Amino acid sequence: MVRCPLSARSDERPAGLYQSGYRPAMRLNISKTLLPFGLVLLVGIQSACASPQATAGMIQVEIEVDAAKQVVMVATGSTVQQSIEAAGLELGTLDRVNPPSYTVVEQGSVLMITRVLETFEIDQIIIPFNRQTIRNEALPEGENRLLQPGKNGIQEITYRILIEGGEETSRAPVKNIILEEPSPEIVMIGTQAAHTPLPIEGRFVFVSAGNAWLVEDNSGNRQPVAITGDLDGRILQISPDGKWLLYSRVMSDEEDSLNALWVSSLVDFDLEPIDLGVRNVVHFADWIPEIPSFSITFSTVEPSPAAPGWQANNDLQSVTITAAGRVTRPRVLIESNSGGQYGWWGTDYAWGSDPAYLAYMRADSIGIVDLDRNRLEQLSEITPFQTLSDWAWVPGLAWGHDGQTIYYVDHGEPLGLESPQASPVFNLMGLSNRGGITLKMVERTWLFAYPFVSPIQNVNTIEISYQVAFLQAITPLESQQSNYRLAIMDRDGSNLRTIFPPAGEPGLTPIEPAWSPSGNRIAVMYRGDIWIVDVASGLGQPLTADSQAMNFDWSS
């Protein structure tokens, strides 16, 4: 702005510009001086009409989104999120921003927004049915029958799909529903071998495929005893008088029980099976050895979600079936207790030939049950075997016919530097006079020797004569993996011999064998089936051929 001079006074000098001392000032060429200023002003006006430029406190940011670019001016120090909001853009829940939304932008920053679309797709697929076979000894070998045709099932799968920038980047299943279960094709395969029928003395009962069968007179004469398909094979005992069968069933409609004890008649098949009302029996249930037979003893466990599936009570109880077919309330003989070392696994029991003789077996001891005082009396301490697994070893035990001798498996001394609990040595012992004398009958039989005594022989003599059979491990220092051979000796350990199977043949499955009523034959589990072995010759013949046998018992 140019200020105009005031009016000149009478004493003023001629108009003009002066320097100090009234000397004439230097004259300027106004036209030359103002020309550069005009150029600067013109340039400024032109700049104001161009694209946005950073001014004091503002910066320019570029945003790439939806295949387009957008420029926005934001305040210095703004974040990516604030820049997006300034541009009026909205982000979806799954949209991705680069750099992250909390990043502070700078002049010229480029922000990239990737749109992410989420969709769901439902597919239905076919579930093919499988084929099941049931081996049946009632059909001739090689003959097949279709019991149930197969039917495919339907499965519905929901997929979560992510699409980024118009391209699918992820496909993952998030829901799986079976709309229709497949039904298996079931074919019955005949396994009836051309064997000569075996004569069967007394009553022979076995469990196969969850059903109980009675064999009498010969191996071809079989009758169903319990055909519910849910017998678990844990308990199977013929009563001393041969008229009743005690067995265990899995009760699928009872969530809080492992199994249940039932009794069926072996002489009158029209009688309804009797539910004893006893649940959760894993190790022991047997008839009290008396005739007629109406009373049963048992030990229970509590179901547990942890391995092995139960916690043992180590108790002993009894029930009696009345003449009217009713079951009395359980009577407690031994209260629940800790059960010694590895007591969680459980205590087993074994009756002698007299109702006064009852023994117990634990991982750390064997002894007898004082039924008058309802307590346990230890006869021999056992070094517990360290299985390093979710099961515990309990020694097998059998009573001699004199009521004074007990045969059992003992855990022997270490062979080397291993701990006593890890020793691989197991011996068959004989304990007489109820703990007075202990003899080593057979060395290194291994874990599952299962001694069991024959019926009394030579009954016309003064001496009580019988034999003791047991399972001898083929590799006695590796019995957890070893199979076994059937061995027999006299009651004093003499005349020891191995009779079945022959050398070089596969060994027996370690399941407790059973003597025939006369003591001439023994039933064993061999190659997945029940075999009958002649004691004198050592020859064996299969009784079953479906490889589904689970347990058996033999009685007069």
Coordinates of C-alpha atoms in Angstrom, one line a residue:
M1 CA 0.0 0.0 0.0
V2 CA 1.4 3.5 -1.0
R3 CA 0.7 6.3 1.3
C4 CA 0.2 9.9 -0.3
P5 CA 2.2 12.9 1.1
L6 CA 0.3 15.7 3.1
S7 CA -0.2 19.1 1.5
A8 CA 3.1 21.2 1.3
R9 CA 3.5 24.1 3.6
S10 CA 4.7 27.6 2.4
D11 CA 8.1 26.9 3.6
E12 CA 8.4 23.5 1.9
R13 CA 10.9 22.8 -0.7
P14 CA 9.9 21.7 -4.1
A15 CA 8.1 18.4 -4.2
G16 CA 10.4 15.4 -4.3
L17 CA 12.1 12.8 -2.3
Y18 CA 15.1 13.8 -0.2
Q19 CA 17.8 12.0 1.7
S20 CA 19.1 13.2 5.0
G21 CA 20.2 16.8 4.8
Y22 CA 17.7 17.6 2.1
R23 CA 19.8 16.1 -0.6
P24 CA 17.8 14.9 -3.5
A25 CA 17.0 11.2 -3.2
M26 CA 17.9 8.6 -5.9
R27 CA 15.1 8.3 -8.3
L28 CA 13.6 4.9 -9.0
N29 CA 12.2 3.6 -12.3
I30 CA 8.7 2.4 -11.1
S31 CA 7.9 0.7 -14.2
K32 CA 11.0 -1.6 -13.9
T33 CA 10.6 -2.2 -10.2
L34 CA 7.0 -3.3 -10.3
L35 CA 7.3 -5.7 -13.2
P36 CA 8.9 -8.6 -11.3
F37 CA 6.2 -8.2 -8.6
G38 CA 3.4 -8.6 -11.2
L39 CA 5.0 -11.8 -12.4
V40 CA 5.1 -13.2 -8.9
L41 CA 1.5 -12.4 -8.3
L42 CA 0.4 -14.0 -11.6
V43 CA 2.2 -17.2 -10.7
G44 CA 0.5 -17.3 -7.3
I45 CA -2.9 -16.9 -8.9
Q46 CA -2.2 -19.7 -11.4
S47 CA -1.0 -22.0 -8.6
A48 CA -4.2 -21.5 -6.6
C49 CA -6.1 -22.9 -9.6
A50 CA -4.0 -26.2 -9.8
S51 CA -4.5 -29.6 -7.8
P52 CA -4.5 -29.6 -4.0
Q53 CA -1.1 -29.0 -2.6
A54 CA 0.2 -29.5 1.0
T55 CA -0.3 -26.3 3.0
A56 CA 0.7 -25.6 6.5
G57 CA -0.7 -28.5 8.7
M58 CA -2.2 -30.5 5.8
I59 CA -0.8 -33.5 3.8
Q60 CA -2.0 -35.4 0.7
V61 CA -2.7 -39.1 0.9
E62 CA -3.7 -41.5 -1.9
I63 CA -6.1 -44.4 -1.3
E64 CA -6.5 -47.4 -3.6
V65 CA -9.8 -49.2 -3.2
D66 CA -12.3 -51.1 -5.4
A67 CA -9.9 -50.8 -8.5
A68 CA -9.9 -47.0 -8.2
K69 CA -7.6 -44.3 -6.7
Q70 CA -8.8 -41.5 -4.4
V71 CA -6.8 -38.5 -3.1
V72 CA -7.6 -36.9 0.2
M73 CA -6.1 -34.1 2.3
V74 CA -5.7 -34.8 6.0
A75 CA -4.1 -33.1 8.9
T76 CA -0.5 -33.8 9.7
G77 CA -0.2 -36.7 12.2
S78 CA -3.4 -38.4 11.0
T79 CA -3.6 -42.2 11.0
V80 CA -4.6 -44.6 8.3
Q81 CA -8.0 -45.1 9.9
Q82 CA -8.6 -41.3 10.1
S83 CA -7.6 -40.9 6.4
I84 CA -10.1 -43.6 5.4
E85 CA -12.8 -41.8 7.4
A86 CA -11.9 -38.5 5.8
A87 CA -12.4 -40.1 2.4
G88 CA -15.9 -41.2 3.4
L89 CA -15.0 -44.9 3.0
E90 CA -16.5 -47.7 5.1
L91 CA -14.6 -50.9 5.9
G92 CA -16.2 -54.3 6.1
T93 CA -15.4 -56.6 9.1
L94 CA -13.0 -58.7 7.1
D95 CA -11.5 -56.0 4.9
R96 CA -7.7 -55.7 5.0
V97 CA -5.8 -52.4 5.1
N98 CA -2.2 -51.9 4.3
P99 CA -0.5 -50.4 6.2
P100 CA -2.3 -51.2 9.4
S101 CA -5.0 -48.7 10.5
Y102 CA -3.0 -47.4 13.5
T103 CA -0.1 -46.3 11.2
V104 CA 0.6 -42.5 11.0
V105 CA 0.5 -41.3 7.4
E106 CA 3.0 -39.0 5.7
Q107 CA 2.9 -36.7 2.7
G108 CA 2.3 -38.9 -0.4
S109 CA 1.4 -42.1 1.6
V110 CA -0.4 -44.7 -0.5
L111 CA -3.1 -46.7 1.4
M112 CA -4.4 -50.0 -0.1
I113 CA -7.8 -51.5 0.9
T114 CA -8.5 -55.1 0.0
R115 CA -12.2 -56.0 0.1
V116 CA -12.8 -59.4 1.6
L117 CA -16.2 -61.1 1.0
E118 CA -17.4 -64.0 3.1
T119 CA -19.9 -66.6 1.7
F120 CA -21.1 -70.0 2.8
E121 CA -21.7 -73.0 0.5
I122 CA -23.5 -76.2 1.4
D123 CA -22.5 -79.5 -0.3
Q124 CA -24.0 -82.9 0.1
I125 CA -21.9 -86.0 -0.4
I126 CA -22.6 -89.7 -0.4
I127 CA -21.2 -91.8 2.4
P128 CA -20.6 -95.3 1.0
F129 CA -21.7 -98.3 3.1
N130 CA -19.2 -100.8 4.3
R131 CA -19.4 -104.6 4.2
Q132 CA -19.5 -106.7 7.3
T133 CA -19.2 -110.4 7.5
I134 CA -20.4 -112.7 10.3
R135 CA -18.9 -116.2 10.5
N136 CA -21.5 -118.8 11.3
E137 CA -20.8 -122.4 12.1
A138 CA -24.4 -123.3 11.3
L139 CA -23.6 -122.8 7.6
P140 CA -21.4 -125.1 5.6
E141 CA -17.9 -123.8 4.8
G142 CA -18.0 -121.6 1.7
E143 CA -21.7 -120.8 1.8
N144 CA -22.7 -117.1 2.0
R145 CA -26.0 -115.5 2.9
L146 CA -27.0 -111.8 2.6
L147 CA -28.5 -110.8 5.9
Q148 CA -28.9 -107.1 5.2
P149 CA -28.4 -105.1 2.0
G150 CA -26.1 -102.0 2.2
K151 CA -27.4 -98.5 1.9
N152 CA -25.4 -95.3 1.3
G153 CA -25.7 -92.4 3.7
I154 CA -25.8 -88.7 3.1
Q155 CA -23.4 -86.1 4.7
E156 CA -23.9 -82.3 4.5
I157 CA -20.9 -80.1 4.7
T158 CA -21.0 -76.3 5.1
Y159 CA -17.9 -74.5 3.7
R160 CA -16.8 -70.9 4.6
I161 CA -15.4 -69.2 1.5
L162 CA -13.3 -66.0 1.5
I163 CA -13.1 -64.0 -1.7
E164 CA -10.4 -61.2 -1.9
G165 CA -10.2 -58.9 -4.9
G166 CA -12.7 -61.1 -6.7
E167 CA -10.7 -64.3 -6.3
E168 CA -11.4 -67.2 -3.9
T169 CA -8.5 -67.4 -1.4
S170 CA -9.9 -69.8 1.2
R171 CA -12.4 -72.6 1.5
A172 CA -12.8 -74.4 4.9
P173 CA -15.5 -76.7 6.3
V174 CA -17.2 -75.2 9.3
K175 CA -20.2 -77.6 9.8
N176 CA -20.6 -81.3 9.3
I177 CA -23.9 -83.1 9.6
I178 CA -24.9 -86.7 8.9
L179 CA -28.3 -86.4 7.3
E180 CA -28.6 -90.2 6.9
E181 CA -26.4 -92.8 8.4
P182 CA -25.2 -95.5 6.0
S183 CA -26.4 -99.1 6.7
P184 CA -23.7 -101.8 6.3
E185 CA -24.1 -104.8 4.1
I186 CA -24.1 -107.8 6.3
V187 CA -23.1 -111.2 4.8
M188 CA -23.1 -114.4 6.8
I189 CA -20.2 -116.7 5.9
G190 CA -20.4 -120.4 6.6
T191 CA -17.5 -121.9 8.7
Q192 CA -18.9 -125.3 9.4
A193 CA -15.9 -127.5 9.0
A194 CA -16.0 -131.1 8.1
H195 CA -14.8 -132.2 11.6
T196 CA -16.1 -135.3 13.2
P197 CA -18.4 -134.3 16.1
L198 CA -16.6 -134.4 19.4
P199 CA -18.2 -136.1 22.4
I200 CA -18.8 -133.6 25.1
E201 CA -19.3 -134.7 28.7
G202 CA -21.3 -132.6 31.1
R203 CA -22.2 -129.1 30.1
F204 CA -19.9 -126.8 28.1
V205 CA -20.9 -123.1 27.8
F206 CA -19.1 -120.5 25.7
V207 CA -19.6 -116.9 24.7
S208 CA -19.3 -115.9 21.0
A209 CA -20.2 -112.6 19.4
G210 CA -22.0 -111.5 22.5
N211 CA -24.2 -114.6 22.8
A212 CA -24.0 -117.6 25.2
W213 CA -24.3 -121.2 23.8
L214 CA -24.7 -124.5 25.6
V215 CA -23.0 -127.7 24.2
E216 CA -24.1 -131.1 25.4
D217 CA -23.5 -134.7 24.3
N218 CA -21.4 -133.7 21.2
S219 CA -19.9 -130.6 19.6
G220 CA -22.7 -130.5 17.0
N221 CA -25.5 -130.2 19.6
R222 CA -25.7 -126.5 20.6
Q223 CA -28.5 -124.5 22.1
P224 CA -28.7 -120.8 22.7
V225 CA -28.8 -119.7 26.4
A226 CA -28.6 -115.9 26.0
I227 CA -28.7 -114.4 22.5
T228 CA -29.0 -110.7 23.4
G229 CA -25.7 -110.0 21.6
D230 CA -24.4 -107.9 24.5
L231 CA -22.5 -110.4 26.7
D232 CA -19.1 -108.9 27.4
G233 CA -17.4 -112.2 28.4
R234 CA -16.0 -110.9 31.7
I235 CA -18.1 -113.2 33.8
L236 CA -19.2 -116.7 32.8
Q237 CA -19.7 -119.4 35.5
I238 CA -21.8 -122.6 35.5
S239 CA -23.3 -123.3 38.9
P240 CA -21.9 -126.2 40.9
D241 CA -25.0 -128.3 40.3
G242 CA -24.8 -127.5 36.5
K243 CA -28.3 -126.0 36.4
W244 CA -27.6 -122.3 36.1
L245 CA -25.4 -119.9 34.2
L246 CA -24.0 -116.7 35.6
Y247 CA -22.9 -114.1 33.0
S248 CA -22.3 -110.4 32.5
R249 CA -24.1 -108.2 30.0
V250 CA -23.4 -104.7 28.8
M251 CA -26.5 -102.6 29.5
S252 CA -26.5 -100.1 26.6
D253 CA -29.5 -98.2 28.1
E254 CA -27.7 -97.6 31.4
E255 CA -25.1 -94.8 31.0
D256 CA -23.7 -95.1 34.5
S257 CA -22.9 -98.8 34.5
L258 CA -20.2 -100.9 32.8
N259 CA -22.2 -104.1 32.9
A260 CA -24.8 -106.2 34.8
L261 CA -25.0 -109.7 36.3
W262 CA -27.7 -112.0 34.9
V263 CA -28.6 -115.7 35.5
S264 CA -30.2 -118.1 33.0
S265 CA -31.4 -121.7 33.4
L266 CA -29.5 -124.4 31.7
V267 CA -32.3 -127.0 32.1
D268 CA -35.5 -125.0 31.4
F269 CA -35.1 -122.6 28.5
D270 CA -38.6 -121.3 29.0
L271 CA -37.6 -119.6 32.2
E272 CA -37.0 -115.9 31.9
P273 CA -33.4 -114.7 32.6
I274 CA -32.9 -113.2 36.1
D275 CA -31.4 -109.7 36.5
L276 CA -29.5 -109.9 39.8
G277 CA -29.6 -106.1 40.1
V278 CA -25.8 -106.1 40.4
R279 CA -23.8 -103.6 38.3
N280 CA -20.2 -102.9 37.5
V281 CA -18.5 -106.3 38.0
V282 CA -15.1 -106.6 36.2
H283 CA -12.9 -109.1 37.9
F284 CA -14.9 -111.5 40.1
A285 CA -18.3 -113.1 40.3
D286 CA -18.9 -116.8 41.1
W287 CA -21.3 -119.2 42.7
I288 CA -20.7 -120.3 46.3
P289 CA -19.6 -123.9 45.9
E290 CA -22.6 -125.7 47.4
I291 CA -25.4 -127.9 46.0
P292 CA -28.1 -126.8 45.4
S293 CA -26.6 -123.5 44.1
F294 CA -28.5 -120.3 44.8
S295 CA -25.9 -117.9 46.2
I296 CA -23.4 -115.7 44.3
T297 CA -20.4 -113.7 45.4
F298 CA -19.0 -110.7 43.5
S299 CA -16.7 -107.7 43.7
T300 CA -17.6 -104.3 42.2
V301 CA -15.9 -101.3 40.7
E302 CA -16.9 -97.7 40.0
P303 CA -17.0 -96.4 36.4
S304 CA -14.3 -93.8 35.7
P305 CA -13.6 -91.7 32.6
A306 CA -9.8 -92.3 33.2
A307 CA -8.1 -95.5 32.1
P308 CA -8.7 -98.4 32.6
G309 CA -12.3 -97.2 32.8
W310 CA -13.0 -98.0 36.5
Q311 CA -11.8 -97.6 40.1
A312 CA -12.1 -100.8 42.0
N313 CA -13.9 -101.0 45.3
N314 CA -12.0 -104.2 46.3
D315 CA -15.2 -105.3 48.2
L316 CA -16.9 -108.6 48.4
Q317 CA -20.7 -109.0 48.5
S318 CA -23.2 -111.8 48.0
V319 CA -26.8 -112.2 46.8
T320 CA -29.2 -115.2 46.9
I321 CA -31.9 -116.3 44.5
T322 CA -35.0 -117.5 46.4
A323 CA -37.2 -120.4 45.3
A324 CA -39.6 -117.9 43.9
G325 CA -36.9 -116.5 41.6
R326 CA -36.4 -113.3 43.6
V327 CA -33.0 -111.8 44.4
T328 CA -32.1 -110.8 48.0
R329 CA -30.4 -107.6 48.8
P330 CA -26.6 -107.7 48.6
R331 CA -24.9 -108.7 51.8
V332 CA -21.5 -107.1 52.4
L333 CA -18.8 -109.6 53.3
I334 CA -15.7 -107.3 52.8
E335 CA -16.2 -103.5 52.9
S336 CA -14.7 -101.3 50.2
N337 CA -11.0 -100.7 50.8
S338 CA -7.9 -99.4 49.1
G339 CA -6.8 -102.8 47.8
G340 CA -3.1 -102.4 48.5
Q341 CA -0.7 -101.3 45.8
Y342 CA -2.4 -100.8 42.4
G343 CA -5.7 -101.1 44.3
W344 CA -7.4 -99.1 41.6
W345 CA -7.2 -102.1 39.3
G346 CA -9.0 -104.4 41.7
T347 CA -8.9 -107.6 43.9
D348 CA -9.8 -111.0 42.5
Y349 CA -11.1 -114.0 44.5
A350 CA -11.1 -117.8 44.0
W351 CA -13.3 -120.4 45.7
G352 CA -12.1 -123.8 46.7
S353 CA -14.2 -126.9 46.4
D354 CA -15.7 -126.1 49.8
P355 CA -17.7 -123.0 50.8
A356 CA -15.3 -122.5 53.7
Y357 CA -12.3 -121.9 51.3
L358 CA -12.1 -118.5 49.6
A359 CA -8.8 -116.9 48.6
Y360 CA -8.0 -113.4 47.4
M361 CA -5.4 -112.1 45.0
R362 CA -4.0 -108.6 44.7
A363 CA -1.1 -107.0 42.9
D364 CA 0.9 -107.1 46.2
S365 CA -0.3 -110.2 48.0
I366 CA -2.4 -113.4 48.2
G367 CA -4.3 -114.7 51.2
I368 CA -7.6 -116.2 52.4
V369 CA -10.9 -114.6 53.3
D370 CA -12.0 -115.2 56.9
L371 CA -15.7 -115.5 56.3
D372 CA -16.5 -115.7 60.0
R373 CA -14.8 -112.4 60.8
N374 CA -15.2 -110.8 57.4
R375 CA -11.6 -109.9 56.9
L376 CA -8.6 -110.7 54.8
E377 CA -5.6 -112.8 56.0
Q378 CA -2.4 -112.4 54.0
L379 CA -0.5 -115.6 53.3
S380 CA 2.2 -114.4 51.0
E381 CA 3.6 -111.0 49.9
I382 CA 4.0 -110.4 46.2
T383 CA 6.3 -107.9 44.6
P384 CA 4.0 -105.8 42.4
F385 CA 4.9 -106.0 38.7
Q386 CA 5.5 -102.6 37.0
T387 CA 3.6 -102.8 33.8
L388 CA 4.2 -99.2 32.8
S389 CA 0.7 -99.2 31.4
D390 CA -3.0 -98.7 32.5
W391 CA -3.4 -102.2 33.8
A392 CA -2.0 -104.1 36.8
W393 CA -0.9 -107.7 37.1
V394 CA -2.8 -109.9 39.6
P395 CA -1.4 -113.4 40.2
G396 CA -3.4 -116.4 39.1
L397 CA -4.4 -118.8 41.9
A398 CA -6.1 -122.2 42.3
W399 CA -7.1 -124.3 45.3
G400 CA -6.0 -127.9 45.7
H401 CA -8.8 -130.4 46.6
D402 CA -7.5 -130.9 50.1
G403 CA -8.4 -127.3 51.0
Q404 CA -4.9 -126.8 52.4
T405 CA -2.9 -126.3 49.2
I406 CA -2.8 -123.2 47.0
Y407 CA -1.1 -122.9 43.7
Y408 CA -0.2 -119.4 42.6
V409 CA 2.1 -117.3 40.4
D410 CA 4.8 -115.4 42.2
H411 CA 6.9 -112.5 41.0
G412 CA 10.6 -113.6 41.2
E413 CA 13.9 -111.9 42.0
P414 CA 15.6 -109.7 39.4
L415 CA 18.0 -111.3 36.9
G416 CA 20.3 -108.3 36.6
L417 CA 20.3 -104.6 37.5
E418 CA 16.6 -104.1 37.0
S419 CA 14.4 -103.1 39.9
P420 CA 12.5 -105.8 41.8
Q421 CA 9.2 -104.4 40.3
A422 CA 10.6 -104.8 36.8
S423 CA 11.9 -108.3 37.2
P424 CA 10.9 -110.6 34.2
V425 CA 10.9 -113.7 36.4
F426 CA 7.6 -115.4 37.4
N427 CA 7.4 -118.8 39.0
L428 CA 4.6 -121.2 39.8
M429 CA 4.5 -121.8 43.5
G430 CA 2.8 -124.3 45.8
L431 CA 1.7 -123.1 49.3
S432 CA 0.6 -125.8 51.7
N433 CA -0.9 -125.9 55.2
R434 CA -2.2 -122.4 54.5
G435 CA 1.1 -120.7 54.5
G436 CA 3.2 -123.2 56.5
I437 CA 5.3 -124.4 53.5
T438 CA 6.0 -122.7 50.2
L439 CA 7.6 -124.6 47.3
K440 CA 8.7 -123.5 43.9
M441 CA 6.9 -125.9 41.6
V442 CA 7.9 -124.5 38.1
E443 CA 10.4 -121.8 37.3
R444 CA 9.8 -119.0 34.8
T445 CA 6.2 -119.8 33.8
W446 CA 5.6 -116.0 33.3
L447 CA 2.7 -113.7 34.0
F448 CA -0.4 -115.5 32.9
A449 CA 0.3 -119.0 34.0
Y450 CA -3.3 -119.5 35.3
P451 CA -2.9 -122.7 37.3
F452 CA -6.1 -124.8 37.5
V453 CA -6.6 -128.2 39.0
S454 CA -8.3 -131.2 37.5
P455 CA -11.2 -133.1 39.1
I456 CA -10.2 -135.7 41.7
Q457 CA -8.8 -138.8 40.1
N458 CA -8.5 -142.4 41.5
V459 CA -11.3 -141.7 44.0
N460 CA -11.0 -145.3 45.3
T461 CA -7.6 -144.6 46.9
I462 CA -7.0 -143.0 50.2
E463 CA -4.8 -140.3 48.7
I464 CA -6.5 -137.4 47.0
S465 CA -5.1 -137.4 43.5
Y466 CA -5.4 -134.7 40.9
Q467 CA -3.3 -132.9 38.3
V468 CA -2.4 -129.2 37.9
A469 CA -2.4 -127.6 34.5
F470 CA -1.0 -124.2 33.7
L471 CA 0.1 -122.1 30.8
Q472 CA 3.9 -122.0 30.1
A473 CA 5.2 -119.0 28.2
I474 CA 7.1 -119.9 25.0
T475 CA 9.5 -117.1 25.6
P476 CA 9.4 -116.9 29.4
L477 CA 11.3 -113.6 29.8
E478 CA 8.9 -111.8 27.4
S479 CA 5.5 -113.0 28.6
Q480 CA 3.7 -109.7 27.9
Q481 CA 4.3 -110.4 24.3
S482 CA 4.7 -114.2 24.5
N483 CA 2.1 -116.8 23.6
Y484 CA 1.8 -120.0 25.7
R485 CA 1.7 -123.8 25.7
L486 CA -0.4 -126.0 27.8
A487 CA 1.5 -127.9 30.5
I488 CA 0.5 -130.5 33.1
M489 CA 2.0 -131.9 36.2
D490 CA 1.0 -134.0 39.2
R491 CA -0.1 -132.1 42.3
D492 CA 3.4 -132.4 43.8
G493 CA 5.1 -131.1 40.7
S494 CA 6.2 -134.4 39.3
N495 CA 5.6 -135.7 35.7
L496 CA 5.7 -132.2 34.2
R497 CA 5.1 -132.2 30.5
T498 CA 3.9 -129.8 27.8
I499 CA 1.1 -131.2 25.7
F500 CA -0.3 -128.5 23.3
P501 CA 0.3 -127.0 20.8
P502 CA 3.2 -128.9 19.2
A503 CA 6.6 -127.2 19.0
G504 CA 6.8 -124.8 16.1
E505 CA 3.1 -124.0 16.1
P506 CA 1.6 -120.7 17.2
G507 CA 1.0 -120.5 21.0
L508 CA -2.2 -120.3 23.0
T509 CA -4.0 -117.1 23.9
P510 CA -3.6 -116.5 27.7
I511 CA -7.1 -117.2 28.8
E512 CA -7.8 -119.5 31.7
P513 CA -8.4 -123.1 30.4
A514 CA -11.1 -125.4 31.7
W515 CA -11.0 -129.2 32.6
S516 CA -13.6 -131.6 31.5
P517 CA -15.6 -133.3 34.3
S518 CA -13.6 -136.5 34.0
G519 CA -10.2 -134.7 33.7
N520 CA -9.4 -136.4 30.3
R521 CA -9.7 -133.2 28.2
I522 CA -9.0 -129.5 28.5
A523 CA -10.6 -126.6 26.7
V524 CA -8.2 -123.8 25.6
M525 CA -8.3 -120.7 23.4
Y526 CA -6.2 -121.3 20.3
R527 CA -5.9 -119.3 17.0
G528 CA -9.0 -117.3 18.0
D529 CA -11.2 -120.3 18.6
I530 CA -12.0 -122.8 21.4
W531 CA -10.1 -126.1 21.0
I532 CA -10.6 -129.3 23.0
V533 CA -7.3 -131.0 23.8
D534 CA -6.9 -134.7 24.8
V535 CA -4.7 -134.9 27.9
A536 CA -3.2 -138.3 27.1
S537 CA -2.3 -137.8 23.4
G538 CA -2.0 -134.0 23.3
L539 CA -4.2 -133.9 20.1
G540 CA -6.5 -131.0 19.7
Q541 CA -9.6 -130.3 17.7
P542 CA -11.5 -127.0 17.3
L543 CA -14.9 -126.6 18.9
T544 CA -15.6 -123.2 17.3
A545 CA -14.6 -121.8 13.9
D546 CA -15.9 -118.2 13.8
S547 CA -13.0 -116.6 15.7
Q548 CA -15.4 -114.7 17.9
A549 CA -15.2 -116.8 21.1
M550 CA -14.6 -114.8 24.2
N551 CA -14.9 -117.1 27.3
F552 CA -16.0 -120.6 28.3
D553 CA -16.7 -122.8 31.2
W554 CA -17.1 -126.6 31.6
S555 CA -19.0 -128.4 34.4
S556 CA -20.6 -131.8 35.1

